PDB file of C-alpha atoms in Angstrom:
ATOM      1  CA  MET A 219      -1.698 -18.812   1.161  1.00 89.00           C
ATOM      2  CA  MET A 220      -3.255 -21.536   4.051  1.00 94.00           C
ATOM      3  CA  PHE A 221      -4.504 -18.634   6.233  1.00 93.00           C
ATOM      4  CA  PHE A 222      -6.810 -17.459   3.654  1.00 92.00           C
ATOM      5  CA  ILE A 223      -7.353 -20.619   1.813  1.00 94.00           C
ATOM      6  CA  ASP A 224      -8.956 -20.136   6.215  1.00 96.00           C
ATOM      7  CA  ASN A 225     -10.149 -17.350   6.197  1.00 95.00           C
ATOM      8  CA  PRO A 226     -11.337 -16.118   2.454  1.00 95.00           C
ATOM      9  CA  GLU A 227     -12.927 -13.453   4.152  1.00 93.00           C
ATOM     10  CA  GLN A 228     -10.449 -11.724   4.945  1.00 95.00           C
ATOM     11  CA  ILE A 229      -8.646 -10.878   1.539  1.00 95.00           C
ATOM     12  CA  GLN A 230     -10.853  -8.207   0.224  1.00 94.00           C
ATOM     13  CA  MET A 231     -10.083  -6.415   3.450  1.00 95.00           C
ATOM     14  CA  MET A 232      -6.695  -7.036   2.794  1.00 95.00           C
ATOM     15  CA  GLY A 233      -6.337  -6.632  -0.300  1.00 95.00           C
ATOM     16  CA  LEU A 234      -7.960  -2.841  -0.279  1.00 96.00           C
ATOM     17  CA  GLN A 235      -5.537  -2.413   2.611  1.00 97.00           C
ATOM     18  CA  SER A 236      -2.641  -2.955   0.361  1.00 96.00           C
ATOM     19  CA  HIS A 237      -4.425  -0.790  -2.464  1.00 96.00           C
ATOM     20  CA  ARG A 238      -4.097   2.325   0.113  1.00 95.00           C
ATOM     21  CA  MET A 239      -1.079   1.685   1.522  1.00 94.00           C
ATOM     22  CA  ALA A 240       0.287   2.022  -1.602  1.00 92.00           C
ATOM     23  CA  GLN A 241      -1.973   4.853  -3.877  1.00 90.00           C
ATOM     24  CA  GLN A 242      -0.294   6.162  -0.038  1.00 88.00           C
ATOM     25  CA  ASP A 243       3.384   5.080  -0.393  1.00 88.00           C
ATOM     26  CA  PHE A 244       3.901   5.898  -3.510  1.00 89.00           C
ATOM     27  CA  ASP A 245       2.107   8.177  -4.619  1.00 91.00           C
ATOM     28  CA  ALA A 246       3.262  10.573  -7.591  1.00 92.00           C
ATOM     29  CA  VAL A 247       3.641  13.321  -5.843  1.00 92.00           C
ATOM     30  CA  VAL A 248       4.160  11.945  -2.484  1.00 88.00           C
ATOM     31  CA  VAL A 249       7.161  10.194  -4.182  1.00 90.00           C
ATOM     32  CA  ASN A 250       8.890  13.766  -5.859  1.00 93.00           C
ATOM     33  CA  GLU A 251       8.160  15.145  -2.524  1.00 92.00           C
ATOM     34  CA  ARG A 252      10.257  13.106  -0.373  1.00 90.00           C
ATOM     35  CA  LEU A 253      13.043  12.672  -3.646  1.00 93.00           C
ATOM     36  CA  MET A 254      13.133  16.080  -3.448  1.00 95.00           C
ATOM     37  CA  SER A 255      13.653  17.118   0.124  1.00 95.00           C
ATOM     38  CA  TYR A 256      17.199  14.935   0.485  1.00 93.00           C
ATOM     39  CA  PHE A 257      18.699  17.072  -1.688  1.00 91.00           C
ATOM     40  CA  MET A 258      17.096  20.693  -1.065  1.00 84.00           C
TER      41      MET A 258
END
C-alpha cells in the first residue's frame, strides 16, 4: 500500500494491466479449452 501512496500515478496503470491479465487468463472460452485439453 505504501507503494501506491508514494506512486499514485501507478494505480490506474496497474489496475488496467490486472484487468487485462484477468480477462486473458480467466476468459470462459480459454478456461474451457484448457480444461478440455486435459481430457482429450
